[in-house]
Short mmCIF file of C-alpha atoms in Angstrom, two decimals:
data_model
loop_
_atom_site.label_atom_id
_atom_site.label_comp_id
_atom_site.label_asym_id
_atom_site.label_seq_id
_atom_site.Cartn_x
_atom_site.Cartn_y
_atom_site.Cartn_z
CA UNK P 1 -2.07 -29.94 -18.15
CA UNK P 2 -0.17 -26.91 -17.03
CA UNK P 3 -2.22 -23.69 -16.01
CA UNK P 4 -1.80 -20.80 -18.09
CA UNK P 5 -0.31 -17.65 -15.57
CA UNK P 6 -0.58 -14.06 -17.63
CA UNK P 7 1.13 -11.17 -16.11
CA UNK P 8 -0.33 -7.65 -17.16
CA UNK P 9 1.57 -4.65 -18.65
CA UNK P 10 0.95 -2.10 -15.85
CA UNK P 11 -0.03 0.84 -18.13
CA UNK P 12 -1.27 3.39 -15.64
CA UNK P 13 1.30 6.54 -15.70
CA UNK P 14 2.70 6.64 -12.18
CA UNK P 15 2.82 2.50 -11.81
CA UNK P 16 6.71 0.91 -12.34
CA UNK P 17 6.28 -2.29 -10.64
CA UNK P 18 5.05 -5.56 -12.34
CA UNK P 19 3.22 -8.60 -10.46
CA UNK P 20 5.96 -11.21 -11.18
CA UNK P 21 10.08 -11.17 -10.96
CA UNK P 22 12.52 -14.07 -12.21
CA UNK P 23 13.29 -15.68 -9.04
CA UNK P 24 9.18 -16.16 -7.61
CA UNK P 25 8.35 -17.17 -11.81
CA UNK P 26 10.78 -20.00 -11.09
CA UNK P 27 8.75 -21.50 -8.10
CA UNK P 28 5.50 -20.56 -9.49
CA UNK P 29 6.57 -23.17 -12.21
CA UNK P 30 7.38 -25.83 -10.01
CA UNK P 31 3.61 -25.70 -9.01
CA UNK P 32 2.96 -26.86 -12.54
CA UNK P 33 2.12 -23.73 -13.68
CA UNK P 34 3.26 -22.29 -17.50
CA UNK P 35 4.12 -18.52 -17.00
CA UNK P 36 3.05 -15.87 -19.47
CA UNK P 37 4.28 -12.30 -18.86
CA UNK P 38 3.80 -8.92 -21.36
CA UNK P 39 7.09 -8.21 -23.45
CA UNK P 40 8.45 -5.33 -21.47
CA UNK P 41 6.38 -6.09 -18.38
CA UNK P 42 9.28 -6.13 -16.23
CA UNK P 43 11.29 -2.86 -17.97
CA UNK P 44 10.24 -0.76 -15.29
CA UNK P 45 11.50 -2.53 -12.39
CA UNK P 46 14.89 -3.10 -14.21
CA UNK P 47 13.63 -6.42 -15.31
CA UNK P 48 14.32 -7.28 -18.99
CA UNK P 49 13.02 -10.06 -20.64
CA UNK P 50 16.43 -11.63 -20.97
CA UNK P 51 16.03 -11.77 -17.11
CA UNK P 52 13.08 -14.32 -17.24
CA UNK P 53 14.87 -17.78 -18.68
CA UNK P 54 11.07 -19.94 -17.21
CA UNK P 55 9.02 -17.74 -19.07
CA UNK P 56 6.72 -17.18 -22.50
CA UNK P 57 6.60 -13.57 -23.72
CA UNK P 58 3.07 -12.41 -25.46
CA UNK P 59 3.22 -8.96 -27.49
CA UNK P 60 -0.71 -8.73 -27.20
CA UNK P 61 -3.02 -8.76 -24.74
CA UNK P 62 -5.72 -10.63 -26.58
CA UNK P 63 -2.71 -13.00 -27.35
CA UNK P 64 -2.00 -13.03 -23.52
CA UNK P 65 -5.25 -13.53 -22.14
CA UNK P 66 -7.42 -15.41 -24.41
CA UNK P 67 -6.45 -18.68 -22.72
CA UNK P 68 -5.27 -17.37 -19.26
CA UNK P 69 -6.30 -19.41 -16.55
CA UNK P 70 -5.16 -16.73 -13.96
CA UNK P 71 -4.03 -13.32 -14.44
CA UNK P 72 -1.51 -11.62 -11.99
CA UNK P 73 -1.45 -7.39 -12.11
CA UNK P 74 -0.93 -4.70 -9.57
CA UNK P 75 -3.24 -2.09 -10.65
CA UNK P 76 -6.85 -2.75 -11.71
CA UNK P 77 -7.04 -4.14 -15.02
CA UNK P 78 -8.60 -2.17 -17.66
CA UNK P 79 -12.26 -2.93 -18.74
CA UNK P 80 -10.67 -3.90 -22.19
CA UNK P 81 -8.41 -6.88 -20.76
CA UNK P 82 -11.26 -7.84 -18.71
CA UNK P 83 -13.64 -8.34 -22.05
CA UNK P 84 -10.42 -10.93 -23.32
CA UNK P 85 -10.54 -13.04 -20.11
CA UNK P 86 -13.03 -16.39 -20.79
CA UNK P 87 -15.55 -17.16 -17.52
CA UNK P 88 -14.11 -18.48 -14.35
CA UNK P 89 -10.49 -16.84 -15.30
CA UNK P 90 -8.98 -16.34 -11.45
CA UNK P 91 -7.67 -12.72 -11.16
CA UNK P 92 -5.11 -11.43 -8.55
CA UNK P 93 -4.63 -7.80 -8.43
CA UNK P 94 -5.28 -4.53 -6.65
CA UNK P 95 -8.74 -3.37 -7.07
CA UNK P 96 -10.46 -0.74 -4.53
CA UNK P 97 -13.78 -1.52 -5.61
CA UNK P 98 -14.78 1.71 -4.27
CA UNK P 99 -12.93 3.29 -7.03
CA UNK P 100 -13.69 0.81 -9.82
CA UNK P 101 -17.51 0.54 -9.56
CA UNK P 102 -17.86 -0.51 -13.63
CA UNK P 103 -14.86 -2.76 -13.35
CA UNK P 104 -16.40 -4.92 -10.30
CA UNK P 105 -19.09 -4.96 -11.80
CA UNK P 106 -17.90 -6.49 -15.19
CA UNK P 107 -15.81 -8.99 -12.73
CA UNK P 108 -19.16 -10.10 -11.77
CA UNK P 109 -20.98 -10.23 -15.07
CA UNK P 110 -17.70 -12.04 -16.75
CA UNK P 111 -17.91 -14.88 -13.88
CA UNK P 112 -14.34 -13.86 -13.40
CA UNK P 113 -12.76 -15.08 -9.79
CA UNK P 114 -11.09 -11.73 -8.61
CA UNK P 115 -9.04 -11.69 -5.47
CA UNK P 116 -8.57 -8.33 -4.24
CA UNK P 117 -5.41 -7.98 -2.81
CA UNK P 118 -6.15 -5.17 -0.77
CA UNK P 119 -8.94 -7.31 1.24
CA UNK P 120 -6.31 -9.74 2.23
CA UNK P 121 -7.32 -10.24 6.33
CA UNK P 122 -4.54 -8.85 8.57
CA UNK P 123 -4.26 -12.03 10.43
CA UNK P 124 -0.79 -13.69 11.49
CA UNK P 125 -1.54 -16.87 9.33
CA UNK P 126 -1.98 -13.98 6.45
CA UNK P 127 1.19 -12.25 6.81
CA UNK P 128 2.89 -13.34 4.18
CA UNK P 129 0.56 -12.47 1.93
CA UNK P 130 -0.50 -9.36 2.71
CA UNK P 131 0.80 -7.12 -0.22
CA UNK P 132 -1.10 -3.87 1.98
CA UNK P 133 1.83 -4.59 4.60
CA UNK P 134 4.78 -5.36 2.45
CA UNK P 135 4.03 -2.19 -0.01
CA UNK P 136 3.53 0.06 3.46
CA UNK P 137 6.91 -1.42 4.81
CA UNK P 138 8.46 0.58 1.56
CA UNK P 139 7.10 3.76 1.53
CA UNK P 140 7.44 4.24 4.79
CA UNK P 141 11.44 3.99 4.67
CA UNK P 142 10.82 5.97 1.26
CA UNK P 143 9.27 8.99 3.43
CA UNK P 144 11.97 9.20 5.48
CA UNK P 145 14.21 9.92 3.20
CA UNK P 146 12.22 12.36 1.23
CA UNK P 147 11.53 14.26 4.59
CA UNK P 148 15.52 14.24 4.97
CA UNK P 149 16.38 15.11 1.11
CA UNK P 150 13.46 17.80 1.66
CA UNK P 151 15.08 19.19 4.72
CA UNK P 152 17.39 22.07 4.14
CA UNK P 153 19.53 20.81 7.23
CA UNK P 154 21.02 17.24 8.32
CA UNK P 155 19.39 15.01 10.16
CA UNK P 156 21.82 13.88 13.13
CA UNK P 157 23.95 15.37 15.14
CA UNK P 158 27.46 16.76 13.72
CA UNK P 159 30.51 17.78 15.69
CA UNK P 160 32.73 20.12 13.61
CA UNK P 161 35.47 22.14 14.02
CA UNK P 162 33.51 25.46 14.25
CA UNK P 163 30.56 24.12 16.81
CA UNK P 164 28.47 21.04 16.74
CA UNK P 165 24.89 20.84 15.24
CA UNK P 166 22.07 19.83 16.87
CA UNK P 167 20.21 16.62 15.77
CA UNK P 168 16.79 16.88 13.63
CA UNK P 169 13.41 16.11 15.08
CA UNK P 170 10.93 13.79 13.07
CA UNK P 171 7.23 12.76 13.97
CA UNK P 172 5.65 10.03 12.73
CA UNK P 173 2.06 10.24 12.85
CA UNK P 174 0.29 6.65 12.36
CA UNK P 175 2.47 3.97 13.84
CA UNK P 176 1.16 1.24 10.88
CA UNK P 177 3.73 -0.71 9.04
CA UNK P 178 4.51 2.06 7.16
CA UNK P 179 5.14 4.72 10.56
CA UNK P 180 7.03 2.25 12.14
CA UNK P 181 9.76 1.82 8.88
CA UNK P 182 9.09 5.49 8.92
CA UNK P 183 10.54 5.45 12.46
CA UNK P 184 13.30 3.33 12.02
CA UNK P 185 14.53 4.56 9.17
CA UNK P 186 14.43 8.14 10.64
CA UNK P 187 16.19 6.72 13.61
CA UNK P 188 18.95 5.26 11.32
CA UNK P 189 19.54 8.48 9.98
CA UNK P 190 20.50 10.20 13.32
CA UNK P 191 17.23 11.94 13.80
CA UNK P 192 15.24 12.27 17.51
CA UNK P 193 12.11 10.41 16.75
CA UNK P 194 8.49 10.65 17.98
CA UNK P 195 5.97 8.91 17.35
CA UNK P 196 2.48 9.07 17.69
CA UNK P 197 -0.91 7.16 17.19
CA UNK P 198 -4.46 6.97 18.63
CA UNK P 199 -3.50 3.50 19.12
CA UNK P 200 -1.78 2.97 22.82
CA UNK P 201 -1.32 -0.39 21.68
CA UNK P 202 1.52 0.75 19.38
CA UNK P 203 3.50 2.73 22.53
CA UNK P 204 5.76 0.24 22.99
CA UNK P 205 6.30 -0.45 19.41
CA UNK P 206 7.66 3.05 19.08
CA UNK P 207 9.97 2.87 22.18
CA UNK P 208 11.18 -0.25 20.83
CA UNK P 209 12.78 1.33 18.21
CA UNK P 210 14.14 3.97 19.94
CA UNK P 211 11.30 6.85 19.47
CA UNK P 212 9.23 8.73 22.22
CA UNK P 213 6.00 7.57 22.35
CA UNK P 214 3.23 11.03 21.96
CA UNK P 215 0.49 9.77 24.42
CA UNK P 216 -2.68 11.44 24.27
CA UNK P 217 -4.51 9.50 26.67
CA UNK P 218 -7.24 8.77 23.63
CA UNK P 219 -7.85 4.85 22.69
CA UNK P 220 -9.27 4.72 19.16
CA UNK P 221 -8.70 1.28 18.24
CA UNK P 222 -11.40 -0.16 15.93
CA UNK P 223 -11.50 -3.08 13.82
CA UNK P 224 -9.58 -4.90 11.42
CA UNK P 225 -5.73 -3.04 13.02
CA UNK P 226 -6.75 0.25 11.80
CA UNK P 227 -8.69 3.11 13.94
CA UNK P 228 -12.31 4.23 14.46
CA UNK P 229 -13.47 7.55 13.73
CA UNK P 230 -13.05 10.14 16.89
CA UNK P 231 -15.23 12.17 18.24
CA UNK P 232 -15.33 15.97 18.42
CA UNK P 233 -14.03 16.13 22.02
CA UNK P 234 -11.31 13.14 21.25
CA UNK P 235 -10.13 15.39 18.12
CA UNK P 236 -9.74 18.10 20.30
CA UNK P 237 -8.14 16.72 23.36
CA UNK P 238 -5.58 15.19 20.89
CA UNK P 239 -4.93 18.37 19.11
CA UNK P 240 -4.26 20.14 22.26
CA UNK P 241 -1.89 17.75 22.63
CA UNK P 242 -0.14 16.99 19.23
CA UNK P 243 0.52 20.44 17.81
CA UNK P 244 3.17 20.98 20.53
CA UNK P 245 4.71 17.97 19.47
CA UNK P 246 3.89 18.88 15.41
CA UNK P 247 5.45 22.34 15.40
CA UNK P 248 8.74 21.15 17.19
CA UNK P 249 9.46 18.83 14.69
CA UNK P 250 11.80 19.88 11.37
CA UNK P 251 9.61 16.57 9.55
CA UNK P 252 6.67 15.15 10.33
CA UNK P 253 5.72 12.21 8.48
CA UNK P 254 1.92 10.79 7.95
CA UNK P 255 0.75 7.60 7.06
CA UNK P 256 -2.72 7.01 8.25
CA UNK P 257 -4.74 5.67 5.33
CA UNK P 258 -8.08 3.57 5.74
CA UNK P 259 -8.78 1.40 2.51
CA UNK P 260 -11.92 2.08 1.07
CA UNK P 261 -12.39 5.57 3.51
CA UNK P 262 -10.87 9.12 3.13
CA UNK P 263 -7.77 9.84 4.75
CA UNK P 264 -8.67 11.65 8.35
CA UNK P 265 -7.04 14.91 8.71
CA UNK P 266 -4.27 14.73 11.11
CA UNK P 267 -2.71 18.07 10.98
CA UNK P 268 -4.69 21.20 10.71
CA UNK P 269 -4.11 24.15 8.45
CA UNK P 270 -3.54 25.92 11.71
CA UNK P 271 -0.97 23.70 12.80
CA UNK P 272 1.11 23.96 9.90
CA UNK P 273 1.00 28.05 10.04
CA UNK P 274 2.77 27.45 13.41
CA UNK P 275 5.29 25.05 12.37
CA UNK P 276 9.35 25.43 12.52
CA UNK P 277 10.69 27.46 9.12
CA UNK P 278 11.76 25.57 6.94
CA UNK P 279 10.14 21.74 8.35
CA UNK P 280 9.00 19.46 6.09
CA UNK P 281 5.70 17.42 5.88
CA UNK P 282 5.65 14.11 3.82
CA UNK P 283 1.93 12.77 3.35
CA UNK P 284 1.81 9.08 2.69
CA UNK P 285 -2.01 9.17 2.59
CA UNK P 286 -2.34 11.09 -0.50
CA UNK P 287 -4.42 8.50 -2.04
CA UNK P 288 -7.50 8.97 0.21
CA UNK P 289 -6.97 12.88 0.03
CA UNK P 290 -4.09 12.97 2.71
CA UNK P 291 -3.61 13.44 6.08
CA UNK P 292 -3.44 17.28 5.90
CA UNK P 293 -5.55 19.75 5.32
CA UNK P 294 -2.82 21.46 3.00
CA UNK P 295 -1.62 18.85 1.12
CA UNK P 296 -2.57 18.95 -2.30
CA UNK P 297 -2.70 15.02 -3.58
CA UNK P 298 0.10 14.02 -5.58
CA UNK P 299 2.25 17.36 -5.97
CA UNK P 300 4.80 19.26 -3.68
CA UNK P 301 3.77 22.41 -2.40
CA UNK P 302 5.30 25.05 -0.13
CA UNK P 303 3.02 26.58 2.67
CA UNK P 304 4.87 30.05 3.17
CA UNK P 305 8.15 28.38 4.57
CA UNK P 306 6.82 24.75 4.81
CA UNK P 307 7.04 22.18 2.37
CA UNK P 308 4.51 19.44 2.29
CA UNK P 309 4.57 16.67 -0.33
CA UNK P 310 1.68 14.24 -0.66
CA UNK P 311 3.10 11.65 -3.49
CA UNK P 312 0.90 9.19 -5.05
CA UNK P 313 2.06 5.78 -5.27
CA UNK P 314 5.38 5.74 -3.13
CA UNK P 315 5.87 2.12 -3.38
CA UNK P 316 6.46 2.05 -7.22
CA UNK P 317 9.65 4.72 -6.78
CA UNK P 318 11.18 1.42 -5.52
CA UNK P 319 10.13 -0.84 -8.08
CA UNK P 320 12.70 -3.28 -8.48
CA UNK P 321 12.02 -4.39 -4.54
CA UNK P 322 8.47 -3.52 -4.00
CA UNK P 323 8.00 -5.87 -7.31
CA UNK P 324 10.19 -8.03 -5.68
CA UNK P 325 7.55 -8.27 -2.22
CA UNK P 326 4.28 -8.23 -4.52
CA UNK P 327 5.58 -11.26 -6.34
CA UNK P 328 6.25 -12.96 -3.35
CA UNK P 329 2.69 -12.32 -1.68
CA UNK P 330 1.17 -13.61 -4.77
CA UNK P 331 3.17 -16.71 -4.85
CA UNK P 332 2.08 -17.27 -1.01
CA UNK P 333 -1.84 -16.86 -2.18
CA UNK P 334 -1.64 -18.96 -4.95
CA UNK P 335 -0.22 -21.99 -3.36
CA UNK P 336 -3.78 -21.67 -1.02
CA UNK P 337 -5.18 -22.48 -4.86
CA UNK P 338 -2.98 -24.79 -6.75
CA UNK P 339 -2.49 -27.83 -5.12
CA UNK P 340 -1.22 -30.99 -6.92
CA UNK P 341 -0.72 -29.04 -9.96
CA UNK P 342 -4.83 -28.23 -10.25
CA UNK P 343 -6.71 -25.53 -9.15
CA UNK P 344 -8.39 -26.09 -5.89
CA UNK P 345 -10.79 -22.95 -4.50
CA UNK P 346 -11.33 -23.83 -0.78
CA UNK P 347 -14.03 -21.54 0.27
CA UNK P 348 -13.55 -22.83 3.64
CA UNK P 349 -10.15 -20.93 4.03
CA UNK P 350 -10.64 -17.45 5.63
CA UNK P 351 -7.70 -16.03 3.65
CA UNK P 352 -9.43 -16.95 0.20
CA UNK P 353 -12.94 -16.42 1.74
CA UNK P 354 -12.14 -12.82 3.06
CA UNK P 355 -9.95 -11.65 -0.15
CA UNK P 356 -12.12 -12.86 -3.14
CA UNK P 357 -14.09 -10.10 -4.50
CA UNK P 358 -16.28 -11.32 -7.14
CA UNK P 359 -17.18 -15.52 -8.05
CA UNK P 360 -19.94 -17.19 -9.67
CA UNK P 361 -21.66 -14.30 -10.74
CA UNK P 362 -21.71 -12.69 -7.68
CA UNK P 363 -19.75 -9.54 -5.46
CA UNK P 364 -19.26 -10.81 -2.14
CA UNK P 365 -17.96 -8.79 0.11
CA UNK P 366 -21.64 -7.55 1.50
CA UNK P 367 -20.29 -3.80 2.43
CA UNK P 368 -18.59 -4.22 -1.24
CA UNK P 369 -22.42 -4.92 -2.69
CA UNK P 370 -24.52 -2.73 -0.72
CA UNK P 371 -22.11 0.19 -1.88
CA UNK P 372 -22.20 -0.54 -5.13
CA UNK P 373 -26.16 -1.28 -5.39
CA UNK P 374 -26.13 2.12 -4.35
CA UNK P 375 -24.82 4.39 -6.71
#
C-alpha cells in the first residue's frame, strides 16, 4: 500500500519556500510513496501546480492530513494541523523547540514522530541532509550581494579614463557555511576579503578562497562545529584586535548564529560609531537577536552614516533554489525510513536517533526536555 506524503502550505508571512519541488516528488514516488501537496503550495517558489505531473492536490488541510502518513513542511506546523494528524504520523520540518514550547509539547501528547530538521548531526555521513548547511550556503551568497547593492560604491577595482578606483573591502565575521559563501561570493565580485572567526581551524578555509585570514590568537572551538562562549579577557583581546579590521572595511558581513542560543554580539555599538562613512553591515543572525548590538531584528536601519540590515529569513528571498536544497535533504532523510516501500524507524541510526524530536509519547532530546519541564 503506498504511504500517504502531505506537503504543508507554508502560511507564516515572511516564508516563500515549500518542502517539496517536481523533480525530488518524482523520486520520492519511486520509493512507493503517493505524494500529496497543498493547491498553491509551490506558488511562491515559482512552482505551479501544473509543474507537479506525480502529484495529488488537496484544497484543505483536514482533507490533506487526515490520512497522512508523513507530513513534509519548512516552518513549524501550526497547533491546528497538528490536531488533524492521527498518532504515529512521521513529521519532517523545522521546529526550534525552544521557540515552540506548546507545539512540542502537542508532538508529544499526539504520539506524532517529529524529526527536527534543525537537530540533524553535522557529521560527514549527514551532509546531505543537513538542511542547516544547505539553507546557510544561500544566505550567505544572498549577504553579499545585499552588502554590495547596499554599498553606495562598487565593489572591485575599476580603471577609467579619469583615474582608477580602488577595490572594496568586506569582512566576514563567522567562517560557517554561510561566511565562507559569504566569502566567495564577495571575492567573485572583485572585493578584498577578510575573514575572521574564533575558530583557527577555519584559517585556511578562508585563504583558500582567496581572503586574509583575521587571527586573534583566541581558540574557541566547542562542540557540535559551532563555538563556546568566551570569556571576558578572550572578548577583549579579540576586540582589540577586530575593530581595526571592522572599521576598515566598506561591508562587514555576520553570520554567527547558535541554534537554540542568542546570537553573541560580535560588533560593538562602539565599533560601529568608528566605522568608514557610508559601510554597510549585513546581519545574518537576526533570528537569535543578531550579531550587533545595533541591529534591530528584521528591519534596515541607518546608524548616523552606517547602514546595518539584520533580515529575517534570507534563505526564502531565494525560494525557487533554497526549495530546491530543502527538498533534496528531505528526500536523503527519508530514504533512512522507507525501505522496500514500508516504513522502517531504525533507532540504531545516529542520523534518525540524533534528529527525532518527539516518539512514543515522549521528547527526547534530554536538553530539549529539561528545558521545557522548566518553564
Amino acid at each position: 500500500m503506498p504511504i500517504k506524503v502531505a506537503v504543508l502550505l507554508e502560511r507564516r508571512p515572511d516564508e516563500k519556500r515549500v518542502a517539496m519541488v517536481p523533480a525530488v516528488a518524482e523520486k520520492l514516488s519511486k520509493l512507493g510513496c503517493d505524494i500529496c501537496i497543498f493547491s498553491g503550495a509551490g506558488l511562491n517558489s515559482k512552482l505551479p501546480d501544473s509543474a507537479y505531473s506525480t502529484v495529488s492536490f488537496a484544497h484543505s488541510d483536514s482533507e490533506l492530513l487526515s490520512d497522512a502518513a508523513i507530513v513534509l513542511a519548512v516552518q513549524p506546523p501550526t497547533l491546528e494541523q497538528v490536531n488533524l494528524l492521527q498518532p504515529g504520523t512521521i513529521l519532517l520540518s523545522f521546529i526550534y523547540a525552544h521557540k515552540e514550547p506548546e507545539l512540542t509539547r502537542l508532538l508529544r501528547d499526539k504520539n506524532i514522530t517529529c524529526f527536527a530538521m534543525e537537530q540533524v548531526p553535522r557529521i560527514s555521513r549527514a551532509q546531505a541532509m543537513d538542511a542547516l548547511s544547505s539553507q546557510a550556503a544561500l544566505a550567505g551568497y544572498y549577504a553579499a550581494l545585499l552588502g554590495a547593492t547596499k554599498l553606495a560604491r562598487i565593489l572591485p577595482m575599476m580603471t577609467t579614463a579619469v583615474g582608477s578606483i580602488r577595490p572594496a573591502r568586506c569582512l566576514v565575521m563567522g567562517l560557517g557555511v554561510a561566511g565562507l559563501q559569504a566569502l566567495a561570493t564577495a571575492r567573485r565580485l572583485g572585493a578584498i576579503t577578510e575573514g575572521y572567526d574564533v575558530r583557527p581551524e577555519t584559517k585556511e578555509q578562508a585563504e583558500s578562497l582567496g581572503a586574509k585570514f583575521v587571527d586573534t590568537g583566541v581558540d574557541a572551538r566547542g562542540e557540535g562545529g559551532y563555538a563556546r562562549e568566551l570569556t571576558a579577557d578572550e572578548k577583549e583581546k579579540i576586540a582589540s584586535v577586530v575593530t581595526r579590521h571592522i572599521q576598515q572595511a566598506d561591508i562587514v558581513i555576520t553570520t554567527a548564529a547558535i541554534p537554540g542560543r542568542p546570537s553573541p554580539k560580535l560588533i560593538s555599538k562602539a565599533q560601529v560609531d568608528g566605522m568608514k562613512l557610508g559601510a554597510v553591515i549585513i546581519d545574518l543572525a537576526a533570528e537569535g537577536g543578531g550579531n550587533c548590538e545595533y541591529s534591530q531584528p528584521g528591519k534596515t536601519i541607518e546608524q548616523g552614516q552606517i547602514t546595518i540590515a539584520a533580515p529575517f529569513n534570507v534563505p526564502s528571498m531565494l525560494a525557487e533554489h533554497a526549495s530546491e536544497l530543502y527538498a533534496k535533504n528531505l528526500l536523503n532523510l527519508l530514504q533512512l525510513m522507507i525501505i522496500n516501500n514500508a516504513i522502517n524507524l531504525n533507532w540504531d541510526d545516529e542520523v534518525l536517533a540524533k534528529t527525532v524530536l518527539t516518539h512514543n509519547g515522549e521528547i527526547k532530546p534530554a536538553a530539549v526536555k529539561t528545558a521545557l519541564e522548566q518553564q
